[in-house]
Structures are given as structure tokens and as C-alpha cells.
GROMACS .gro file of C-alpha atoms in nm:
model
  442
    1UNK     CA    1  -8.219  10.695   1.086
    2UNK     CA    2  -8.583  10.689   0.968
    3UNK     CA    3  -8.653  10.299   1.041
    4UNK     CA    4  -8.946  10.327   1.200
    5UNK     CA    5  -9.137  10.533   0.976
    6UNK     CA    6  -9.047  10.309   0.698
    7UNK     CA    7  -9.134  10.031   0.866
    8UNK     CA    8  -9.515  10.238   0.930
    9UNK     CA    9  -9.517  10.197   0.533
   10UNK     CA   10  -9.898  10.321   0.599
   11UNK     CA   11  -9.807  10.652   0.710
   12UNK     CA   12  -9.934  10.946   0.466
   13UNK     CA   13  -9.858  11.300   0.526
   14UNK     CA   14 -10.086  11.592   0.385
   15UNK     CA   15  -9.944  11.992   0.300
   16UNK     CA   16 -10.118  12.290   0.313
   17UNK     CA   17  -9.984  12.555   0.181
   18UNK     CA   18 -10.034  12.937   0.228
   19UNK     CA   19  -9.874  13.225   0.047
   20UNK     CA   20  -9.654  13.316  -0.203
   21UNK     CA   21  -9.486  13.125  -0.508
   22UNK     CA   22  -9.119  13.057  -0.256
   23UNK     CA   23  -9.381  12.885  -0.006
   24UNK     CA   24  -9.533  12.665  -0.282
   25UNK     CA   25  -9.178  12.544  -0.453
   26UNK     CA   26  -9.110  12.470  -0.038
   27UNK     CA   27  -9.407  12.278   0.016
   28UNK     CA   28  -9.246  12.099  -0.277
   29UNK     CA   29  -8.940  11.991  -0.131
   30UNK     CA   30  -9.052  11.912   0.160
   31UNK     CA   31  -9.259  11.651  -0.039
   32UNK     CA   32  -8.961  11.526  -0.194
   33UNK     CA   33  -8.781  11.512   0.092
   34UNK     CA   34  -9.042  11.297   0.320
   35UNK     CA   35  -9.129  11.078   0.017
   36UNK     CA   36  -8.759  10.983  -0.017
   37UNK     CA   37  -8.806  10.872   0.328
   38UNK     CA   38  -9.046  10.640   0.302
   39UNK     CA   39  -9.321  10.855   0.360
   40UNK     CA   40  -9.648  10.879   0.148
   41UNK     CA   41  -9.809  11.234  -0.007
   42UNK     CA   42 -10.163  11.261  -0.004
   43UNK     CA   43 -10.412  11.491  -0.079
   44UNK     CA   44 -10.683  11.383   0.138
   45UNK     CA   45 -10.691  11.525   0.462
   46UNK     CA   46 -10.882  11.173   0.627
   47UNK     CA   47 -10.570  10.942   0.493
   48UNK     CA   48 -10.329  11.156   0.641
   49UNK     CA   49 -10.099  11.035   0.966
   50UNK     CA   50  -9.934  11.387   0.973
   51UNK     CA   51 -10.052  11.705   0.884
   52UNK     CA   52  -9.829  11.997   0.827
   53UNK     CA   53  -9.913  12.335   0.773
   54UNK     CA   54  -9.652  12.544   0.560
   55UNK     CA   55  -9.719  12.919   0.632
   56UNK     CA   56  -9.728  13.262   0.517
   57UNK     CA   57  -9.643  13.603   0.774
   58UNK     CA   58  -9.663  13.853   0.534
   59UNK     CA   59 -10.006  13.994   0.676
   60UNK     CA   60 -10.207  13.944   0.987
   61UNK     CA   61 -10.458  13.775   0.840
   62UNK     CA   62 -10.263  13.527   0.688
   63UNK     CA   63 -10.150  13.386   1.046
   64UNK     CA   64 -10.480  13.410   1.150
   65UNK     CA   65 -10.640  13.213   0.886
   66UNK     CA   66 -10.387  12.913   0.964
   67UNK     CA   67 -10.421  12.913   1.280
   68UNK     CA   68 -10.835  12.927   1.231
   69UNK     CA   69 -10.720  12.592   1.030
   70UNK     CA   70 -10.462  12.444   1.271
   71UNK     CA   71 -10.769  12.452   1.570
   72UNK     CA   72 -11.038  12.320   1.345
   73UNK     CA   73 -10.767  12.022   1.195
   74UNK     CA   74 -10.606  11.930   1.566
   75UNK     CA   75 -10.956  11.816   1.688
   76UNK     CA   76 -10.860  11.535   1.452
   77UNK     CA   77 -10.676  11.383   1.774
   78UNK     CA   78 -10.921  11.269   1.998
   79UNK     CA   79 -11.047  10.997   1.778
   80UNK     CA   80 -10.713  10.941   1.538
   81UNK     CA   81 -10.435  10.750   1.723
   82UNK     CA   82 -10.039  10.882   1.666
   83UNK     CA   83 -10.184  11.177   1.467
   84UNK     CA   84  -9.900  11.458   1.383
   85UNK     CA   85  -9.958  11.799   1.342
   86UNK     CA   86  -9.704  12.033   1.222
   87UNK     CA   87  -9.596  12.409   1.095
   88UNK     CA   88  -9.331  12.493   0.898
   89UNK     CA   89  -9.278  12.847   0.647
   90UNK     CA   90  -9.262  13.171   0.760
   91UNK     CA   91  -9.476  13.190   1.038
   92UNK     CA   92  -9.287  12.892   1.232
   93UNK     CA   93  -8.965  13.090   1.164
   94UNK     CA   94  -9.131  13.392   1.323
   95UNK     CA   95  -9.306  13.251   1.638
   96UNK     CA   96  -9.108  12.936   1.706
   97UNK     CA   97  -9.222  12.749   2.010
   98UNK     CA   98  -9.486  13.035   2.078
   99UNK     CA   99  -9.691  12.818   1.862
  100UNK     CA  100  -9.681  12.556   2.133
  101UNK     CA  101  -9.899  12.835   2.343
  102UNK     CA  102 -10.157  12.908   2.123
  103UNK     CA  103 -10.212  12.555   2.031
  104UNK     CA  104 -10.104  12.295   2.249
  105UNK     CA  105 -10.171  11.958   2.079
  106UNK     CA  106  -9.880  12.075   1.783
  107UNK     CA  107  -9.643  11.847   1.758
  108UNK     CA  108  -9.336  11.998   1.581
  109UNK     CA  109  -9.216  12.377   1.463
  110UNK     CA  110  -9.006  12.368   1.172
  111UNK     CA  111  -8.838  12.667   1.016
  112UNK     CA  112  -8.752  12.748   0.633
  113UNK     CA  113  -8.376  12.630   0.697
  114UNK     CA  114  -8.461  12.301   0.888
  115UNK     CA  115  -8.672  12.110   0.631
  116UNK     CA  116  -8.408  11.845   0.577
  117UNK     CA  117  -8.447  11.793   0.951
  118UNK     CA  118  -8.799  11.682   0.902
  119UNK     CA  119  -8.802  11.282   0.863
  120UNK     CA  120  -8.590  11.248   1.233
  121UNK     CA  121  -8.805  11.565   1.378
  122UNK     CA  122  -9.114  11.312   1.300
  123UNK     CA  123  -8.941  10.958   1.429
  124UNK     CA  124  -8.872  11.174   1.729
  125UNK     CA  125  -9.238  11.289   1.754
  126UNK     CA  126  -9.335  10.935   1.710
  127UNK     CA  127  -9.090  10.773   1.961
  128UNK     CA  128  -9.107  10.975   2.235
  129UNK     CA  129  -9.438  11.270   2.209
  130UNK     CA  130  -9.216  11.553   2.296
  131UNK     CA  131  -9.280  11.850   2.114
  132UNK     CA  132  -9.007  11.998   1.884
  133UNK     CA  133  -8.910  12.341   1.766
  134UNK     CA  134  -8.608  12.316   1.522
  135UNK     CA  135  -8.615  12.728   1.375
  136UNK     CA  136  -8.282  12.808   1.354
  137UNK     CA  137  -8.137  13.027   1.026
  138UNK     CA  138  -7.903  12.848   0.803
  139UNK     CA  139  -7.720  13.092   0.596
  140UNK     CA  140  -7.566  12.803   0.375
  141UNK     CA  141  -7.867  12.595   0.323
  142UNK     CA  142  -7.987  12.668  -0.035
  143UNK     CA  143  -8.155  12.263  -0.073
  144UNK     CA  144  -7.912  12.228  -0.322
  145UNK     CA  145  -7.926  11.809  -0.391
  146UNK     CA  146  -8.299  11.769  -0.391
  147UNK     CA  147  -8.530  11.770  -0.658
  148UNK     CA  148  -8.904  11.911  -0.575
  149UNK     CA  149  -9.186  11.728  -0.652
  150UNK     CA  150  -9.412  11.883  -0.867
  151UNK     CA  151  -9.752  11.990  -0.777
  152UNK     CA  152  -9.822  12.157  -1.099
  153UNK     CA  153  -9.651  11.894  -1.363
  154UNK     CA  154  -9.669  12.183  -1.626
  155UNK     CA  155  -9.533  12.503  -1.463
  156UNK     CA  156  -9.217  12.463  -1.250
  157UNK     CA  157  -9.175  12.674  -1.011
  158UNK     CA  158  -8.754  12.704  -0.936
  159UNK     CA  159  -8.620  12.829  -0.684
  160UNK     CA  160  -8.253  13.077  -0.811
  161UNK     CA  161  -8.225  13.204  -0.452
  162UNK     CA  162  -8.347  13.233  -0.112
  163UNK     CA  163  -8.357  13.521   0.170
  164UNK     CA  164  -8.365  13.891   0.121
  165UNK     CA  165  -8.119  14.187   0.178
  166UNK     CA  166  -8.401  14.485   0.170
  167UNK     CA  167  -8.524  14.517   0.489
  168UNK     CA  168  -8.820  14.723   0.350
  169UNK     CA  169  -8.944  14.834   0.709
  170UNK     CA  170  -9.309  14.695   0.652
  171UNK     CA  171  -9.171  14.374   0.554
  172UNK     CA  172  -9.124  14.027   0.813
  173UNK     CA  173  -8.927  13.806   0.512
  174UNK     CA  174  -8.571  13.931   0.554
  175UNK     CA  175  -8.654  13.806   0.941
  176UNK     CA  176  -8.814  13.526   0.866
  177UNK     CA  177  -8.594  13.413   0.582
  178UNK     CA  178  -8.279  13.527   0.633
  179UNK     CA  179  -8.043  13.705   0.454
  180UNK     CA  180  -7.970  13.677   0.078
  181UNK     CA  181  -7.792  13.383  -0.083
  182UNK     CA  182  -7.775  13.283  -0.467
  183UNK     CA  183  -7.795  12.892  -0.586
  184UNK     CA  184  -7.459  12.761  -0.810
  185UNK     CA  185  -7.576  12.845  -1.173
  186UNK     CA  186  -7.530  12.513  -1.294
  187UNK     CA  187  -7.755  12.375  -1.037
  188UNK     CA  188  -8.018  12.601  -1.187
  189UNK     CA  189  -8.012  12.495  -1.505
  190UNK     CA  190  -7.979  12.162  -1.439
  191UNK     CA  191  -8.318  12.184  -1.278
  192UNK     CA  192  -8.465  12.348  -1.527
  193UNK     CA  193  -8.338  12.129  -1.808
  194UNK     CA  194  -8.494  11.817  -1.551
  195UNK     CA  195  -8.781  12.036  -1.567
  196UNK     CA  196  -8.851  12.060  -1.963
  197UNK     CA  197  -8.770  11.686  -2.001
  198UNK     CA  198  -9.053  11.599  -1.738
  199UNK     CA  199  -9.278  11.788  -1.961
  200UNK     CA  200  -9.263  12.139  -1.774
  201UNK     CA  201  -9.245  12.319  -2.061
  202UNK     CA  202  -9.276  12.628  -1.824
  203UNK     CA  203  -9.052  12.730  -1.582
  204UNK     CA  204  -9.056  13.029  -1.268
  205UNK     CA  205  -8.787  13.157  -1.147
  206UNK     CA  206  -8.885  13.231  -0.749
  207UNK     CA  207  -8.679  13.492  -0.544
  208UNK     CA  208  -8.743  13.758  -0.274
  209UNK     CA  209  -8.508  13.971  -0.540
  210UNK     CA  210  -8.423  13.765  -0.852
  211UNK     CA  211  -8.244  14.085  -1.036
  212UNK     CA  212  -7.998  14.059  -0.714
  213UNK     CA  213  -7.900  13.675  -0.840
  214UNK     CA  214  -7.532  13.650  -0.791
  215UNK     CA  215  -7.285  13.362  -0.858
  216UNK     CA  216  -6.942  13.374  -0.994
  217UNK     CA  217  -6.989  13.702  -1.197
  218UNK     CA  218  -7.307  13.558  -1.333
  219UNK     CA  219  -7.637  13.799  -1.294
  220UNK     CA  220  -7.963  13.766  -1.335
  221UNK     CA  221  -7.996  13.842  -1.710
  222UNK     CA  222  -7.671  13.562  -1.716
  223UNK     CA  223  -7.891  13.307  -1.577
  224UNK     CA  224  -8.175  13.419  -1.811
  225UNK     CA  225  -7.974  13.409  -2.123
  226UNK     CA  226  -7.877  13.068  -2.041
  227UNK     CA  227  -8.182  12.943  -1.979
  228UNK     CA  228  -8.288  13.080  -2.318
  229UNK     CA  229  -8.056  12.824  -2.429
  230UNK     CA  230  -8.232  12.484  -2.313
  231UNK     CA  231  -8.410  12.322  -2.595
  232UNK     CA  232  -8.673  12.128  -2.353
  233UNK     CA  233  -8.806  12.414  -2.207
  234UNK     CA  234  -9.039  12.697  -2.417
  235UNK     CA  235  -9.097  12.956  -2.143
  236UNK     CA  236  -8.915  13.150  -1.853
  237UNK     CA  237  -9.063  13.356  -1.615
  238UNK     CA  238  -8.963  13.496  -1.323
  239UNK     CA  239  -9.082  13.696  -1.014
  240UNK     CA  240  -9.008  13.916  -0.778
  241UNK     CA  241  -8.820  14.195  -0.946
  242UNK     CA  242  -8.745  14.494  -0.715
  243UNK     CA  243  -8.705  14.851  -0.904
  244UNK     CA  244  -8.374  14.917  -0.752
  245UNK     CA  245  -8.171  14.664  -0.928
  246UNK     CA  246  -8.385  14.644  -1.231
  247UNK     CA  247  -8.110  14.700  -1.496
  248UNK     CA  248  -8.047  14.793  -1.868
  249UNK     CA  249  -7.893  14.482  -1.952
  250UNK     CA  250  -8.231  14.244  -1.801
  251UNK     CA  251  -8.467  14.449  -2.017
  252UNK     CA  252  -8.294  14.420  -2.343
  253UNK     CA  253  -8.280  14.005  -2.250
  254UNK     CA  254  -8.612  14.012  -2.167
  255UNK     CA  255  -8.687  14.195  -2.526
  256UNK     CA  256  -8.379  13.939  -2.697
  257UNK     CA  257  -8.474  13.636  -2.583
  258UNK     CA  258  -8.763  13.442  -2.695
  259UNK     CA  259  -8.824  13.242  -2.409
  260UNK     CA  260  -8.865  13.467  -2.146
  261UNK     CA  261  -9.206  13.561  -2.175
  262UNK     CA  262  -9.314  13.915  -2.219
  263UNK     CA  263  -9.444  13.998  -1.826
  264UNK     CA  264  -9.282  14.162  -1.511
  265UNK     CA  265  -9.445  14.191  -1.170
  266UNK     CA  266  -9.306  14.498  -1.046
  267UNK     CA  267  -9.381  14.581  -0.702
  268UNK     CA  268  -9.467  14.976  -0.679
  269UNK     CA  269  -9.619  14.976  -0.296
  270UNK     CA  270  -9.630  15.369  -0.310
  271UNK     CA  271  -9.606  15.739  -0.573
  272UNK     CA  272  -9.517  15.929  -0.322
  273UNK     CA  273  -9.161  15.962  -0.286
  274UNK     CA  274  -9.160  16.068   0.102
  275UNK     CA  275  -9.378  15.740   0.139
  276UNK     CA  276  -9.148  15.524  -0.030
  277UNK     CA  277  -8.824  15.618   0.200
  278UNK     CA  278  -9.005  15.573   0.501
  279UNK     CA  279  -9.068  15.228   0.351
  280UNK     CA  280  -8.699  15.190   0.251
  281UNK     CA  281  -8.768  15.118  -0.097
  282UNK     CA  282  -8.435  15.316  -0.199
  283UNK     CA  283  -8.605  15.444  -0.537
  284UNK     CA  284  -8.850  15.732  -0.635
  285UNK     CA  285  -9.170  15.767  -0.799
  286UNK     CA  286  -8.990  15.901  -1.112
  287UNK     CA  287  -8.738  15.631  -1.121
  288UNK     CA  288  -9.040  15.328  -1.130
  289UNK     CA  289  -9.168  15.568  -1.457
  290UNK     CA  290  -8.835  15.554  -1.609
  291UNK     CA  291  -8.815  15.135  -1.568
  292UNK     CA  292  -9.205  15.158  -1.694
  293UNK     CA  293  -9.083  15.358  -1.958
  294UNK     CA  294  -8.809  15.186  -2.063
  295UNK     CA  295  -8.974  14.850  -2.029
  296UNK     CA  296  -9.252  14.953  -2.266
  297UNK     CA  297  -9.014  15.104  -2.581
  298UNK     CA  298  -8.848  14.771  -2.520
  299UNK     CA  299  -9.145  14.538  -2.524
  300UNK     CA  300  -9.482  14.786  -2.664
  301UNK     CA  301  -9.712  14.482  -2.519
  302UNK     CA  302  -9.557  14.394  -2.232
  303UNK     CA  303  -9.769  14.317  -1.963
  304UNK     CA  304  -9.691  14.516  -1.632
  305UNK     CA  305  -9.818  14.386  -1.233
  306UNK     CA  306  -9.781  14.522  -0.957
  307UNK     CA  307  -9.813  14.566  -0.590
  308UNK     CA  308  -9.929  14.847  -0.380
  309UNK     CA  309 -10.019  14.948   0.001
  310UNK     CA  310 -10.273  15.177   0.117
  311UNK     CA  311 -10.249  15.351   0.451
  312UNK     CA  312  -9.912  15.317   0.526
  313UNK     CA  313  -9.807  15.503   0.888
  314UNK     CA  314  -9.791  15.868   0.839
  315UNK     CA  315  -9.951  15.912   0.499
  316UNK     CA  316 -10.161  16.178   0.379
  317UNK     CA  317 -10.451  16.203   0.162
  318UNK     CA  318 -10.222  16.394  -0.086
  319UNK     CA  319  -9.973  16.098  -0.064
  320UNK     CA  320 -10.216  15.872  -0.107
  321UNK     CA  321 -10.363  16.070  -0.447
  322UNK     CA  322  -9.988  15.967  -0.556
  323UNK     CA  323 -10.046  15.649  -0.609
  324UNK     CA  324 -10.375  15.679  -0.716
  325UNK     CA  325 -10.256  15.885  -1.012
  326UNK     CA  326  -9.946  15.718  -1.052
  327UNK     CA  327 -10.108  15.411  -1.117
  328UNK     CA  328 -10.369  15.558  -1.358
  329UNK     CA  329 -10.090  15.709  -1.562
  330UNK     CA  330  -9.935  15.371  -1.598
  331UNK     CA  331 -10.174  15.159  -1.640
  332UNK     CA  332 -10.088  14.857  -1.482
  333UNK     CA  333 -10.262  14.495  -1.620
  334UNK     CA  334 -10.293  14.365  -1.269
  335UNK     CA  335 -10.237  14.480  -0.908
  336UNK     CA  336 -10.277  14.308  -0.584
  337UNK     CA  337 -10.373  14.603  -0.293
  338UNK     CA  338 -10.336  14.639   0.067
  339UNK     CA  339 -10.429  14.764   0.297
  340UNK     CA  340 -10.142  14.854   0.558
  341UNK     CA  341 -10.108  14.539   0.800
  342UNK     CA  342  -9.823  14.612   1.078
  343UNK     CA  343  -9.580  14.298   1.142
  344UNK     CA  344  -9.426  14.274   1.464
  345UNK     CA  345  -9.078  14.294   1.408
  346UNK     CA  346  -9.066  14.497   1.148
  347UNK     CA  347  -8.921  14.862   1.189
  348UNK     CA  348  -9.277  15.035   1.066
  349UNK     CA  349  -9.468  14.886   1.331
  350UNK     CA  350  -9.270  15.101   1.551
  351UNK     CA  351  -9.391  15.414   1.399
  352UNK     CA  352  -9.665  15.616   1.569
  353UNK     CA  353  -9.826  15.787   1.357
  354UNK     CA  354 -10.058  15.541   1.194
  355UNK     CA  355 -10.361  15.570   0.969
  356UNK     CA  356 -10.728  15.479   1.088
  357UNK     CA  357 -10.877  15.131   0.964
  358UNK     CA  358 -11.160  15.302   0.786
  359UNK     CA  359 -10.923  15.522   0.604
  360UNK     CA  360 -10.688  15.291   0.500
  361UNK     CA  361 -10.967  15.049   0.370
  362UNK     CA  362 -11.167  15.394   0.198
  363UNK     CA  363 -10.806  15.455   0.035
  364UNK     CA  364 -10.767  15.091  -0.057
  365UNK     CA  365 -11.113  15.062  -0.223
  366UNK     CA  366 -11.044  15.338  -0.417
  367UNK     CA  367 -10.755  15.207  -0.535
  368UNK     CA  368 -10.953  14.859  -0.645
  369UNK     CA  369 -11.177  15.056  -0.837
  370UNK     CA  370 -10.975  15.240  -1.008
  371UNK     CA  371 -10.771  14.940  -1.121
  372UNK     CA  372 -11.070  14.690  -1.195
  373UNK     CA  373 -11.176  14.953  -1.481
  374UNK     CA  374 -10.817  14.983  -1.588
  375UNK     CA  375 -10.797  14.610  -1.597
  376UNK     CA  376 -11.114  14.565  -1.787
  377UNK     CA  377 -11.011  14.767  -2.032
  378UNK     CA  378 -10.688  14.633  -2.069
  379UNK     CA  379 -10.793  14.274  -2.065
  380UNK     CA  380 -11.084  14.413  -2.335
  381UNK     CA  381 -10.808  14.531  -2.583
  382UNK     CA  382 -10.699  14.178  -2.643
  383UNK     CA  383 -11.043  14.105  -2.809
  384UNK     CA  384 -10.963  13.993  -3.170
  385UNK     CA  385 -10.570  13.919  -3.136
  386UNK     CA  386 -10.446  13.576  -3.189
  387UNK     CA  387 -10.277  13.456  -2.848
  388UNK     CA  388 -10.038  13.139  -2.815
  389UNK     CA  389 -10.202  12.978  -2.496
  390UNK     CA  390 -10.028  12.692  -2.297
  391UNK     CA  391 -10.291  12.477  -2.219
  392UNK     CA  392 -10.300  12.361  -1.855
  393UNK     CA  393 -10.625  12.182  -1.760
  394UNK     CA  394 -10.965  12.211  -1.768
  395UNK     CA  395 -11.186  12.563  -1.731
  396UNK     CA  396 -11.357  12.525  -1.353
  397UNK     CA  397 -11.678  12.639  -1.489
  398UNK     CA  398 -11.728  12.463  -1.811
  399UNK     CA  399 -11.625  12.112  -1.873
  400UNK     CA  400 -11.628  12.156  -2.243
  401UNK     CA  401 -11.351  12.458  -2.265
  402UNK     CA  402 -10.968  12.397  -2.181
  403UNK     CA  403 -10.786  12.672  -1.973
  404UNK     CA  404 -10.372  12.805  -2.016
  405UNK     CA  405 -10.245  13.126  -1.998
  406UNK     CA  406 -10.115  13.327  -2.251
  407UNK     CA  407  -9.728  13.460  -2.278
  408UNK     CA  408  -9.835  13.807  -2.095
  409UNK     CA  409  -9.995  13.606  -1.819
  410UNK     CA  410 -10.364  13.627  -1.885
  411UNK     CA  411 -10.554  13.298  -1.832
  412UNK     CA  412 -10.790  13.226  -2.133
  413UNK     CA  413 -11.066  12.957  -2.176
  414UNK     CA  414 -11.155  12.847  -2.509
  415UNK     CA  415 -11.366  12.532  -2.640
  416UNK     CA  416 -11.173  12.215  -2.691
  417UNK     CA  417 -11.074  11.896  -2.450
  418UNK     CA  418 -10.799  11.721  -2.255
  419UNK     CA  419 -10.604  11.566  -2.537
  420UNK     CA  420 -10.505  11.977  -2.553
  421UNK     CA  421 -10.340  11.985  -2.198
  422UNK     CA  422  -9.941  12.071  -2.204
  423UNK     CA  423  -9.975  12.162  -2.569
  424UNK     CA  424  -9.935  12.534  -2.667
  425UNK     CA  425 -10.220  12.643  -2.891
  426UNK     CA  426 -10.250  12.932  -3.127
  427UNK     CA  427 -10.605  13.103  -2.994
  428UNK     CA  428 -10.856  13.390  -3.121
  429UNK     CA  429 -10.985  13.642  -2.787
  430UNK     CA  430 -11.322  13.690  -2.870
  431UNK     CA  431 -11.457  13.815  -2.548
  432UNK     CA  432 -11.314  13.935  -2.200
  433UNK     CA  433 -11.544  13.842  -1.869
  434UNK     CA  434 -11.341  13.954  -1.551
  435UNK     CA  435 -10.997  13.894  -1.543
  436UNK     CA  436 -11.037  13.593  -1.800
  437UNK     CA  437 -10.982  13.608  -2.175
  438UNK     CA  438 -11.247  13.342  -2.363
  439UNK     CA  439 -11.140  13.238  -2.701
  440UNK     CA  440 -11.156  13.015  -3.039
  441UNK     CA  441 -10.902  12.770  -3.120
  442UNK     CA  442 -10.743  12.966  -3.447
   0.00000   0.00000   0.00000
């Protein structure tokens, strides 16, 4: 179907990628899948015959960064002949051929169900210079027969399900993503045994909700235990985990099982209990304690992230001192914070009563500060333990010292050199500078 572009055997293609983890494995398969039709991946943006933009809605200011990149990168057209320019991800899904209006040299829309679509969207784009908006949502496509090219060779990022059931009502991705679906188990851990014997010795497990996995009375700790068993790979971890269906049975795996490393990104977004309906979270304040709680007499050093949102519509300044406190009594060794963006489409940006900009970033920067010192000090503590480190490539600011991360997710940069990378390396912490550990090989 795709003769054309293999006989253009010059034609390269260049990805951009913006967002989360699901939008990087994506990018990934969407490599795969033009490289098995003749196309070439490239990382330079000059080389490139088609440029494709895979996107993030989450926030405002995620669109608006892309499409600050799409108008600077489509200038590219008045001197480069046949030049493609495309978006697919989230924010395709959400605006469609609306895209076409805000920039009108794009060539093709693609949404998160379509990608397979991609090799005769491009012939088409080629052959005739008709713009194309394929978006539609594919409940049964889970990209089951294709196997991503890597863009990190040592941590594999895999993909257990797609969609998302919550409809959290400040959230676009059960709209842009469509509803839940779980991958065949066996294709899972076929992956991730393809993974280890590529040299991945680290896997991810990506989902909107992995502890809602579901196939053929397996769960998520089913999968996990499993996985546990495949000798080529030496870590497991997995985001996102949602509170609600964070069960007894996936904490004592995470505690049993060796491989699954000893971190859970745990989204909070509010303490205050009024807050966190309105948001549809369907848990309370002193629920997310009791999973902290249990998660810590399970695992003492596990290492807890989170996520939180300041200035959500109708919140006070006592709601607000919720989370603040909430998230000083826990003591979280990471958060990414908010500030309330509303998403068109989404049920809260219907609601009225919303909170002024300069409060919500006030309450945010509160929030960072309290944090940062929480996080020093957390990061601090690990000063003088010995750390196994899986050693991923060199540190960006010193040549001479290798970077990896630890098994609680802490990136550490000790002396050594590239015969090191992809090997896992017992290491001393003899320092903490900002959210990096620096140590000595032990």
C-alpha cells in the first residue's frame, strides 16, 4: 500500500514528544510502525521529510507550547519541497481538524487509536496534498502485534493498558483516550521478556490506572507476580496507581517480590475531603493515610510521589491548609504541583466558582516550598547508605561521573565511565545537591 514511500527510500521522519510516560511508549510505536514501512527515524530536525508532533492536553500550557513549536517548525515549508507536518497524542484526539484553523500548512491529524493508519495517511498526503484528520476512538485497538522501538535502550517503558474509566472532572484523558481496556497477559510478558533480552534490564509498566489491569481473572499484582518471574529482567516499575483500587494484595507483592522496586507515585491532588468529591476522586483524605500507612509498615523505605493541585474551583483557604498539612504529615519524596488549569470538556470547567490566578499560584508556591525542604531533607537522609544504582549514561554536568537511578527512584552521579552503562553498581551517597544523590563507587 506504501509503494511510494518506499520507493522515496530518502524520506526521514522526526518525533517530538510532549507529556507523560503513555505519550513517550506512543511516540515509540509509532516509530516502529513507520520504520517497518520503509520509513527512516531521525533525530535531526534538518534531515527530516515529515515532522510529527505527538502531544500532551493535560494543561493549557502544554497545547500552547506545541503549538508555539508547530508555527516556528511549519516555516520549514517555504524553502523545503514535499515537507509533512503532523500531530498526533492527545491534543489531536481533542481538537481534530480544528488544528487545520489554527495552523493551516498541517498536513495530517492523527488520533491515539489511528496510529496504524499512519504510513497510507502519509502516501495520501504525498499523492494528493489534501489534508487529513483520522481521530476516531477505537475501543479494541490495544497495538497488540507491534513491538516499540526503544528510545531509552535501558528502561522500557510497556504499555499493560490504555484509556481510563475515572472521569476525574478536571481531567481531558478519559476524552481523549477513551475508555479503559487491559492488554492479553501473555502479550505483556512477552514484551517484557523481549525487553530484558535486548538488554532492558528495567521495565515500566504505563497505565492511566494500572491497579484496574484486568484480563481473564488476572489483576494487577497477577501481572506483577509474573513478571517477578522473568529471569532477563531485574526491575519492575510501574505508574499510575490511583488510591481507589490500591489493594492489600499489590502492597504485600510489592513488599514479596524482589523485582518490583520499592517506589509508588501516588497521585493525592487534594486533603480536603469536600475538594476531592468535587474532583471525583471517590476516596478521602483519611483513606490516602491509611494506603500511606499501610505502604510504609510494608516497605519502612519506600519511596512515596505524588501529585497535587492548587486552586481548584470553589476551594478555600482552609481547604487549601489541607493539603498543605496533609502533605507535611506524610512526607512525600517528590511531588509535581499545579496550579488549577481548566480543560474544556471536562465537567470542572463548568463550575463557577473559580479561584483567582494570583491565589492559586500564592497557594501553589507555598506548596513548592514546603515540599523542596521536605525533599531536601529526605534526599539528605540517604547520605552514607550504600545504594544499588543502574547505571544509565553519562552525568550532563560532568563528563567524568556516570548517572542511574537508584531502586527508590533517586538519580545519583558518582565518578566512574561508560564501560559502567547498563550495569547495576553497588554505590556510597556521600552528598545530596538538589534532587540528585552524588556518590562513590563502594
Amino acid at each position: 500500500m506504501i509503494s511510494d514511500i518506499k520507493r522515496k527510500k530518502y524520506m526521514k521522519f522526526i518525533i517530538e514528544t510532549y507529556g507523560c510516560q503513555m505519550n513517550v511508549a506512543d511516540s515509540e510505536l509509532i516509530v516502529s510502525i513507520l520504520n517497518n514501512a520503509g520509513l527512516t527515524h531521525t533525530e535531526n530536525i534538518d534531515d527530516a521529510q515529515i515532522i510529527i508532533f505527538n502531544t500532551c492536553s493535560v494543561r493549557e500550557n502544554a497545547e500552547k507550547r506545541v503549538i508555539g513549536r508547530i508555527t516556528s517548525e511549519v516555516s520549514r515549508k517555504s524553502h523545503q519541497n514535499n515537507l509533512l507536518v503532523g500531530i498526533v497524542g492527545c491534543m489531536a484526539q481533542r481538537l481534530g481538524e480544528e488544528l487545520k484553523k489554527i495552523n493551516k500548512k498541517i498536513d495530517f491529524v492523527v488520533g491515539v487509536d489511528q496510529y496504524s493508519l499512519l504510513p497510507e495517511i502519509i502516501e495520501d498526503c504525498l499523492n494528493n496534498n489534501d489534508f487529513i484528520s483520522k481521530t476516531t476512538l477505537n475501543q479494541a485497538e490495544i497495538y497488540n502485534d507491534l513491538y516499540p522501538t526503544r528510545s531509552n535502550p535501558l528502561n522500557a517503558f510497556i504499555t499493560i493498558m490504555r484509556g481510563c474509566n475515572n472521569f476525574c472532572t478536571y481531567c481531558i484523558v478519559p476524552f481523549t483516550r477513551g475508555r479503559e481496556r487491559s492488554r492479553p497477559i501473555k502479550e505483556i510478558l512477552s514484551e517484557i521478556e523481549l525487553a530484558g533480552q535486548n538488554k532492558s534490564f528495567e521495565v515500566t509498566l504505563l497505565g492511566q490506572n494500572v491497579n484496574s489491569y484486568s484480563f481473564e481473572n488476572n489483576d494487577f499484582p497477577d501481572l506483577l507476580q509474573k513478571a517477578n518471574e522473568i529471569d532477563s529482567i531485574r526491575r519492575i516499575r510501574f505508574v499510575t496507581s490511583h488510591p481507589k483500587d490500591l489493594s492489600d494484595k499489590l502492597i504485600e507483592t510489592m513488599a514479596t517480590y524482589e523485582k518490583v522496586c520499592e517506589h509508588i507515585h501516588l497521585p493525592l491532588q487534594s486533603g480536603n475531603n469536600e475538594i476531592l468529591n468535587k474532583m471525583n476522586r471517590k476516596y478521602t483524605a483519611e483513606h490516602y493515610l491509611n494506603l500511606i500507612n499501610k505502604l510504609r509498615k510494608a516497605m519502612p523505605d519506600i519511596a512515596i510521589t505524588t501529585d497535587v493541585i492548587a486552586g481548584f474551583p470553589s476551594e478555600t483557604e482552609e481547604q487549601y491548609l489541607d493539603t498543605l498539612n496533609i502533605m507535611k504529615e506524610i512526607q512525600f519524596d517528590f511531588a509535581y504541583m499545579f496550579k488549577y488549569s481548566e480543560r474544556t470538556g471536562t465537567k470542572a470547567a463548568d463550575f463557577e466558582d473559580s479561584i483567582p490566578e494570583t491565589t492559586r499560584l500564592y497557594r501553589l508556591q507555598n506548596l513548592i516550598d514546603q515540599q523542596t525542604e521536605i525533599t531536601t531533607a529526605k534526599y539528605k537522609k540517604k547520605i552514607g547508605s550504600i545504594q544499588e544504582v543502574y547505571v544509565e549514561c553519562k552525568s550532563k554536568r560532568n563528563s567524568n561521573e556516570m548517572s542511574g537511578k537508584t531502586r527508590d527512584f533517586k538519580i545519583t552521579v558518582f565518578d566512574g565511565n561508560e564501560s559502567l552503562i547498563n550495569q547495576f553498581v553497588k554505590v556510597k551517597i556521600v552528598d545530596a545537591v538538589g534532587w540528585t544523590l552524588k556518590g562513590i563507587k563502594n
